[in-house]
């Protein structure tokens, strides 16, 4: 009875919560997918660990191939008070990293837990204890949900989950300065759904139990929390009301405010209600707090994202026409505009050349359009990001404990937050100096006069979009800054910076490859644009001397999808957010903007944040791009034609482009066989190049985001699909297959863990091999999707947004959203067929090896010993002992025993042979040689004392139980 009462209460909560959202003017689908309970997610983490035991591909090694140069989104920095060269960095979706040498090298921690996303963490440097709050707090499109608090007592090497698993996004973890059992947590709560487990939580027993001490409502969480420097019983917290949906983001509300406790967080007073001078109400967004104390007097600072509209300005308006001028302009007044003024407006706003002042006036005079069309034409998703009509960034100061506040500056702080202050919200004050302040937005700016005036300290080698700053209390001017480009360090208060360029923590959305030799890898990243680099990249620092970093940037902005014309490998198609795409010649650097444009008088096309594009394999002059419709160009993007109607459920009121296409693919087996998927759950197919379209969504769960659709390269009627519930806080793995062009669907991957799926790809060689990337890892199926298994060692539990198989190199390139790009061989995976599964042991064909006379020796007296190594790829049906024998024809040269795990793995062999076989081997070499004089005496390596094989072809026998498998390798 008690169980059913809990369920009824929960359902009533959902209905009430979503009705509240409805009452704010935003329509919702009839069927709202429920959020996934945190308890289920924790169980899924345990099940994932167990799944390792059945994986046949776990031991395939993965290699990080960078890039490292641009860093990744930082959430938090914690620095040792004893040694500022020792600090930890938490990345939004890249885990926790530690450096003991001021950032020259960093070691990863917290990368194989139930989640990898970091919100905030705190370190007790005296006990080597870390309290880590999971879930990035910036509420971005890829701010992954955490599952509570973790504790490490060994500096990050091992972790224990300590509760609060439903908080999802944690803004601050605060340790009591003297009581190690007392910890406070500011929890923001779910991003895409209302919930109760948000606010301020406190533990007095080291995290065994938690008490919610401050709660506002199911859409308002706590985002910041500080202690009064003069009294640890006094705390200040900021709450933030925000409601995000896939189509709309309410960035503020009346629940946002500042709170104070004078009894260690047990009770709280709302300063936004009783205080004077601090803004409150529906338009108040995220608030950041800071405090410093001088001679027992505490000065409190707050930075607020004020989303209220600016009052009308008395200033003389800028010369020239502006968008808002057309909002209420009559046709008669429009026709009186000077042509030169109108031409200037059209040119400054990049209207197509066909729209001259004369033509536009003719259109208005005929009644084809109204003057407001000159405004609405520009209202795309990207332009709305930089709409500056809101008040924006404000800084306030209080010297009486928050009872009274004064704004520190007279003028607006423009170009700091723009319209997306939800992404920032931090302020810092120097210890003991209330005149020195820092706030973070797009730039990082500082004030030396208590906030009256501000200046940028965003150096040339400093990325924009800032999230944390540590100020050295013992060394004035020493700063450690965290932003979307990683870590920067300054010793002169921001006049000069050096950049930490070690960890590969980029957030990739998409990856692709060309057909050059060696081939190149391309990727589009959040915050850091589009990059190109060699597939054989190896991390190192030599480029800092030569000035030639292996990767190069191709395009700025938030990098998106990339297509490569492999006829020359020089022409690529790529872009940034909301459908802004270019054709770029990577050899000459020439680029052209090619995105399709709507007609004046029509509503702008709805382009998704990550707009899908596709280059036809049948003719690489043909390019497709998806808005709410499919557009096709037959001439490399020069001209476009709509080849579909609206393939979504239609637009929805909100400030985020929605009802857009998110997936687009053409069958590699048939030109014009096209599939699309949308963010509102619709799937379509066209079998005739876009002349007709059929809705094939029947039988699929409704209202889920289509994250990928992939037509088979083996069977014309087969297509794969994955749906994603991330934007409902629903983490079900939803993967489907159709063998009849989408007329019916069957669910596959039923054994995948509870992780939303971003991508599915079919192997180009073996139709039974499928690859799936989720928000928490990489999986592989060897039987067409019936069973999936965790794929690869050395790959962290990181979001995988994309992957591609290079058809010639037989390698997989994995684009992760938090740990850059990884590479592995799939050559053996592609050979896995039923006949091999039945064998107890099977040895695959081996790569050729190049002989080196230096084997076993040092090339220089100060150099490292040259030690050869070859990998023997094998498949084993089960765990157990094996023996390995190396032959020259029928002469046994080497024998060893080992143990093996089930599945594919690579046995190490150092190319040495038993010295007792030296004479037999020498005679064999003479028999093989065309010139006997070339066969010299066999000597052991000076450093290793081992004898090594020379040029020739060798046989390998791997024996397990009574079964023997034979392969060969060649030394050239």
mmCIF file with all atom_site columns, C-alpha atoms in Angstrom, residues 562-681:
data_model
loop_
_atom_site.group_PDB
_atom_site.id
_atom_site.type_symbol
_atom_site.label_atom_id
_atom_site.label_alt_id
_atom_site.label_comp_id
_atom_site.label_asym_id
_atom_site.label_entity_id
_atom_site.label_seq_id
_atom_site.pdbx_PDB_ins_code
_atom_site.Cartn_x
_atom_site.Cartn_y
_atom_site.Cartn_z
_atom_site.occupancy
_atom_site.B_iso_or_equiv
_atom_site.pdbx_formal_charge
_atom_site.auth_seq_id
_atom_site.auth_comp_id
_atom_site.auth_asym_id
_atom_site.auth_atom_id
_atom_site.pdbx_PDB_model_num
ATOM 1   C CA . UNK A 1 562 ? 32.077 17.724 -41.526 1.00 0.00 ? 562 UNK A CA 1
ATOM 2   C CA . UNK A 1 563 ? 31.920 16.119 -44.951 1.00 0.00 ? 563 UNK A CA 1
ATOM 3   C CA . UNK A 1 564 ? 35.029 15.547 -47.094 1.00 0.00 ? 564 UNK A CA 1
ATOM 4   C CA . UNK A 1 565 ? 35.149 15.306 -50.878 1.00 0.00 ? 565 UNK A CA 1
ATOM 5   C CA . UNK A 1 566 ? 37.487 12.322 -51.055 1.00 0.00 ? 566 UNK A CA 1
ATOM 6   C CA . UNK A 1 567 ? 38.190 12.766 -54.755 1.00 0.00 ? 567 UNK A CA 1
ATOM 7   C CA . UNK A 1 568 ? 40.884 15.255 -53.787 1.00 0.00 ? 568 UNK A CA 1
ATOM 8   C CA . UNK A 1 569 ? 40.664 15.332 -49.973 1.00 0.00 ? 569 UNK A CA 1
ATOM 9   C CA . UNK A 1 570 ? 41.020 19.131 -50.243 1.00 0.00 ? 570 UNK A CA 1
ATOM 10  C CA . UNK A 1 571 ? 37.367 20.225 -50.233 1.00 0.00 ? 571 UNK A CA 1
ATOM 11  C CA . UNK A 1 572 ? 35.377 19.940 -47.019 1.00 0.00 ? 572 UNK A CA 1
ATOM 12  C CA . UNK A 1 573 ? 31.929 21.092 -45.957 1.00 0.00 ? 573 UNK A CA 1
ATOM 13  C CA . UNK A 1 574 ? 31.575 22.158 -42.360 1.00 0.00 ? 574 UNK A CA 1
ATOM 14  C CA . UNK A 1 575 ? 30.071 24.833 -40.176 1.00 0.00 ? 575 UNK A CA 1
ATOM 15  C CA . UNK A 1 576 ? 29.092 26.188 -36.822 1.00 0.00 ? 576 UNK A CA 1
ATOM 16  C CA . UNK A 1 577 ? 25.898 26.294 -34.780 1.00 0.00 ? 577 UNK A CA 1
ATOM 17  C CA . UNK A 1 578 ? 22.423 26.699 -36.222 1.00 0.00 ? 578 UNK A CA 1
ATOM 18  C CA . UNK A 1 579 ? 23.132 25.734 -39.818 1.00 0.00 ? 579 UNK A CA 1
ATOM 19  C CA . UNK A 1 580 ? 25.959 28.098 -40.764 1.00 0.00 ? 580 UNK A CA 1
ATOM 20  C CA . UNK A 1 581 ? 27.925 25.992 -43.235 1.00 0.00 ? 581 UNK A CA 1
ATOM 21  C CA . UNK A 1 582 ? 30.873 26.651 -45.540 1.00 0.00 ? 582 UNK A CA 1
ATOM 22  C CA . UNK A 1 583 ? 32.718 25.007 -48.396 1.00 0.00 ? 583 UNK A CA 1
ATOM 23  C CA . UNK A 1 584 ? 36.407 25.171 -47.543 1.00 0.00 ? 584 UNK A CA 1
ATOM 24  C CA . UNK A 1 585 ? 39.507 24.300 -49.552 1.00 0.00 ? 585 UNK A CA 1
ATOM 25  C CA . UNK A 1 586 ? 41.914 23.151 -46.846 1.00 0.00 ? 586 UNK A CA 1
ATOM 26  C CA . UNK A 1 587 ? 44.882 23.417 -49.201 1.00 0.00 ? 587 UNK A CA 1
ATOM 27  C CA . UNK A 1 588 ? 44.347 27.043 -50.265 1.00 0.00 ? 588 UNK A CA 1
ATOM 28  C CA . UNK A 1 589 ? 42.297 28.238 -47.294 1.00 0.00 ? 589 UNK A CA 1
ATOM 29  C CA . UNK A 1 590 ? 39.556 29.587 -49.571 1.00 0.00 ? 590 UNK A CA 1
ATOM 30  C CA . UNK A 1 591 ? 36.088 29.370 -48.081 1.00 0.00 ? 591 UNK A CA 1
ATOM 31  C CA . UNK A 1 592 ? 32.557 30.241 -49.117 1.00 0.00 ? 592 UNK A CA 1
ATOM 32  C CA . UNK A 1 593 ? 29.391 30.492 -47.053 1.00 0.00 ? 593 UNK A CA 1
ATOM 33  C CA . UNK A 1 594 ? 26.872 28.096 -48.624 1.00 0.00 ? 594 UNK A CA 1
ATOM 34  C CA . UNK A 1 595 ? 23.914 27.707 -46.250 1.00 0.00 ? 595 UNK A CA 1
ATOM 35  C CA . UNK A 1 596 ? 20.521 27.846 -47.991 1.00 0.00 ? 596 UNK A CA 1
ATOM 36  C CA . UNK A 1 597 ? 18.612 31.072 -47.394 1.00 0.00 ? 597 UNK A CA 1
ATOM 37  C CA . UNK A 1 598 ? 14.884 31.584 -47.096 1.00 0.00 ? 598 UNK A CA 1
ATOM 38  C CA . UNK A 1 599 ? 13.109 34.143 -49.217 1.00 0.00 ? 599 UNK A CA 1
ATOM 39  C CA . UNK A 1 600 ? 12.387 37.619 -47.897 1.00 0.00 ? 600 UNK A CA 1
ATOM 40  C CA . UNK A 1 601 ? 8.898  37.513 -46.428 1.00 0.00 ? 601 UNK A CA 1
ATOM 41  C CA . UNK A 1 602 ? 9.185  33.866 -45.407 1.00 0.00 ? 602 UNK A CA 1
ATOM 42  C CA . UNK A 1 603 ? 9.995  32.651 -41.909 1.00 0.00 ? 603 UNK A CA 1
ATOM 43  C CA . UNK A 1 604 ? 13.661 31.762 -41.449 1.00 0.00 ? 604 UNK A CA 1
ATOM 44  C CA . UNK A 1 605 ? 14.542 28.102 -41.810 1.00 0.00 ? 605 UNK A CA 1
ATOM 45  C CA . UNK A 1 606 ? 14.705 26.279 -38.503 1.00 0.00 ? 606 UNK A CA 1
ATOM 46  C CA . UNK A 1 607 ? 18.221 24.895 -38.194 1.00 0.00 ? 607 UNK A CA 1
ATOM 47  C CA . UNK A 1 608 ? 19.174 22.715 -35.250 1.00 0.00 ? 608 UNK A CA 1
ATOM 48  C CA . UNK A 1 609 ? 22.167 23.611 -33.080 1.00 0.00 ? 609 UNK A CA 1
ATOM 49  C CA . UNK A 1 610 ? 23.934 20.662 -34.742 1.00 0.00 ? 610 UNK A CA 1
ATOM 50  C CA . UNK A 1 611 ? 22.507 20.854 -38.230 1.00 0.00 ? 611 UNK A CA 1
ATOM 51  C CA . UNK A 1 612 ? 22.847 17.585 -40.196 1.00 0.00 ? 612 UNK A CA 1
ATOM 52  C CA . UNK A 1 613 ? 24.576 17.562 -43.591 1.00 0.00 ? 613 UNK A CA 1
ATOM 53  C CA . UNK A 1 614 ? 25.391 14.706 -45.932 1.00 0.00 ? 614 UNK A CA 1
ATOM 54  C CA . UNK A 1 615 ? 27.629 14.391 -48.986 1.00 0.00 ? 615 UNK A CA 1
ATOM 55  C CA . UNK A 1 616 ? 26.421 11.822 -51.499 1.00 0.00 ? 616 UNK A CA 1
ATOM 56  C CA . UNK A 1 617 ? 28.773 8.914  -52.063 1.00 0.00 ? 617 UNK A CA 1
ATOM 57  C CA . UNK A 1 618 ? 27.201 8.478  -55.494 1.00 0.00 ? 618 UNK A CA 1
ATOM 58  C CA . UNK A 1 619 ? 28.281 11.929 -56.690 1.00 0.00 ? 619 UNK A CA 1
ATOM 59  C CA . UNK A 1 620 ? 30.316 14.133 -54.400 1.00 0.00 ? 620 UNK A CA 1
ATOM 60  C CA . UNK A 1 621 ? 29.079 17.300 -56.037 1.00 0.00 ? 621 UNK A CA 1
ATOM 61  C CA . UNK A 1 622 ? 25.718 16.566 -54.390 1.00 0.00 ? 622 UNK A CA 1
ATOM 62  C CA . UNK A 1 623 ? 25.260 17.887 -50.864 1.00 0.00 ? 623 UNK A CA 1
ATOM 63  C CA . UNK A 1 624 ? 22.243 17.640 -48.563 1.00 0.00 ? 624 UNK A CA 1
ATOM 64  C CA . UNK A 1 625 ? 21.431 19.793 -45.530 1.00 0.00 ? 625 UNK A CA 1
ATOM 65  C CA . UNK A 1 626 ? 18.472 19.662 -43.155 1.00 0.00 ? 626 UNK A CA 1
ATOM 66  C CA . UNK A 1 627 ? 16.464 22.511 -41.632 1.00 0.00 ? 627 UNK A CA 1
ATOM 67  C CA . UNK A 1 628 ? 12.848 21.519 -41.035 1.00 0.00 ? 628 UNK A CA 1
ATOM 68  C CA . UNK A 1 629 ? 13.089 20.499 -44.679 1.00 0.00 ? 629 UNK A CA 1
ATOM 69  C CA . UNK A 1 630 ? 15.691 18.712 -46.775 1.00 0.00 ? 630 UNK A CA 1
ATOM 70  C CA . UNK A 1 631 ? 17.703 20.911 -49.122 1.00 0.00 ? 631 UNK A CA 1
ATOM 71  C CA . UNK A 1 632 ? 19.808 19.510 -51.948 1.00 0.00 ? 632 UNK A CA 1
ATOM 72  C CA . UNK A 1 633 ? 22.584 21.111 -53.946 1.00 0.00 ? 633 UNK A CA 1
ATOM 73  C CA . UNK A 1 634 ? 23.838 19.547 -57.169 1.00 0.00 ? 634 UNK A CA 1
ATOM 74  C CA . UNK A 1 635 ? 26.810 21.910 -57.441 1.00 0.00 ? 635 UNK A CA 1
ATOM 75  C CA . UNK A 1 636 ? 28.767 21.799 -54.164 1.00 0.00 ? 636 UNK A CA 1
ATOM 76  C CA . UNK A 1 637 ? 26.477 24.145 -52.286 1.00 0.00 ? 637 UNK A CA 1
ATOM 77  C CA . UNK A 1 638 ? 26.301 26.931 -54.855 1.00 0.00 ? 638 UNK A CA 1
ATOM 78  C CA . UNK A 1 639 ? 22.553 26.548 -55.384 1.00 0.00 ? 639 UNK A CA 1
ATOM 79  C CA . UNK A 1 640 ? 19.916 24.845 -53.282 1.00 0.00 ? 640 UNK A CA 1
ATOM 80  C CA . UNK A 1 641 ? 16.524 23.297 -53.873 1.00 0.00 ? 641 UNK A CA 1
ATOM 81  C CA . UNK A 1 642 ? 13.970 22.245 -51.271 1.00 0.00 ? 642 UNK A CA 1
ATOM 82  C CA . UNK A 1 643 ? 13.186 18.572 -51.897 1.00 0.00 ? 643 UNK A CA 1
ATOM 83  C CA . UNK A 1 644 ? 10.766 18.030 -49.027 1.00 0.00 ? 644 UNK A CA 1
ATOM 84  C CA . UNK A 1 645 ? 7.985  19.627 -47.076 1.00 0.00 ? 645 UNK A CA 1
ATOM 85  C CA . UNK A 1 646 ? 8.285  20.227 -43.323 1.00 0.00 ? 646 UNK A CA 1
ATOM 86  C CA . UNK A 1 647 ? 9.322  16.814 -41.959 1.00 0.00 ? 647 UNK A CA 1
ATOM 87  C CA . UNK A 1 648 ? 8.705  17.744 -38.312 1.00 0.00 ? 648 UNK A CA 1
ATOM 88  C CA . UNK A 1 649 ? 5.651  18.275 -36.133 1.00 0.00 ? 649 UNK A CA 1
ATOM 89  C CA . UNK A 1 650 ? 5.919  22.022 -36.760 1.00 0.00 ? 650 UNK A CA 1
ATOM 90  C CA . UNK A 1 651 ? 7.331  24.926 -34.800 1.00 0.00 ? 651 UNK A CA 1
ATOM 91  C CA . UNK A 1 652 ? 6.790  25.526 -31.107 1.00 0.00 ? 652 UNK A CA 1
ATOM 92  C CA . UNK A 1 653 ? 6.826  28.755 -29.119 1.00 0.00 ? 653 UNK A CA 1
ATOM 93  C CA . UNK A 1 654 ? 10.191 29.232 -27.489 1.00 0.00 ? 654 UNK A CA 1
ATOM 94  C CA . UNK A 1 655 ? 13.610 30.835 -27.791 1.00 0.00 ? 655 UNK A CA 1
ATOM 95  C CA . UNK A 1 656 ? 15.428 27.760 -29.129 1.00 0.00 ? 656 UNK A CA 1
ATOM 96  C CA . UNK A 1 657 ? 14.962 26.524 -32.714 1.00 0.00 ? 657 UNK A CA 1
ATOM 97  C CA . UNK A 1 658 ? 12.884 23.366 -32.455 1.00 0.00 ? 658 UNK A CA 1
ATOM 98  C CA . UNK A 1 659 ? 11.021 21.054 -34.792 1.00 0.00 ? 659 UNK A CA 1
ATOM 99  C CA . UNK A 1 660 ? 14.209 20.709 -36.788 1.00 0.00 ? 660 UNK A CA 1
ATOM 100 C CA . UNK A 1 661 ? 15.909 17.846 -38.577 1.00 0.00 ? 661 UNK A CA 1
ATOM 101 C CA . UNK A 1 662 ? 18.641 16.264 -36.491 1.00 0.00 ? 662 UNK A CA 1
ATOM 102 C CA . UNK A 1 663 ? 19.548 13.237 -38.622 1.00 0.00 ? 663 UNK A CA 1
ATOM 103 C CA . UNK A 1 664 ? 19.963 12.861 -42.378 1.00 0.00 ? 664 UNK A CA 1
ATOM 104 C CA . UNK A 1 665 ? 21.433 10.005 -44.416 1.00 0.00 ? 665 UNK A CA 1
ATOM 105 C CA . UNK A 1 666 ? 21.428 8.684  -47.962 1.00 0.00 ? 666 UNK A CA 1
ATOM 106 C CA . UNK A 1 667 ? 21.780 4.981  -48.656 1.00 0.00 ? 667 UNK A CA 1
ATOM 107 C CA . UNK A 1 668 ? 25.249 4.109  -49.939 1.00 0.00 ? 668 UNK A CA 1
ATOM 108 C CA . UNK A 1 669 ? 23.571 1.438  -52.064 1.00 0.00 ? 669 UNK A CA 1
ATOM 109 C CA . UNK A 1 670 ? 20.976 3.558  -53.868 1.00 0.00 ? 670 UNK A CA 1
ATOM 110 C CA . UNK A 1 671 ? 21.074 7.194  -54.936 1.00 0.00 ? 671 UNK A CA 1
ATOM 111 C CA . UNK A 1 672 ? 18.078 9.143  -53.680 1.00 0.00 ? 672 UNK A CA 1
ATOM 112 C CA . UNK A 1 673 ? 17.117 6.695  -50.915 1.00 0.00 ? 673 UNK A CA 1
ATOM 113 C CA . UNK A 1 674 ? 16.978 9.264  -48.112 1.00 0.00 ? 674 UNK A CA 1
ATOM 114 C CA . UNK A 1 675 ? 16.130 9.078  -44.418 1.00 0.00 ? 675 UNK A CA 1
ATOM 115 C CA . UNK A 1 676 ? 15.531 11.914 -41.958 1.00 0.00 ? 676 UNK A CA 1
ATOM 116 C CA . UNK A 1 677 ? 14.873 12.207 -38.247 1.00 0.00 ? 677 UNK A CA 1
ATOM 117 C CA . UNK A 1 678 ? 13.757 15.212 -36.212 1.00 0.00 ? 678 UNK A CA 1
ATOM 118 C CA . UNK A 1 679 ? 14.170 16.518 -32.683 1.00 0.00 ? 679 UNK A CA 1
ATOM 119 C CA . UNK A 1 680 ? 10.430 16.025 -32.097 1.00 0.00 ? 680 UNK A CA 1
ATOM 120 C CA . UNK A 1 681 ? 10.481 12.334 -32.937 1.00 0.00 ? 681 UNK A CA 1
#
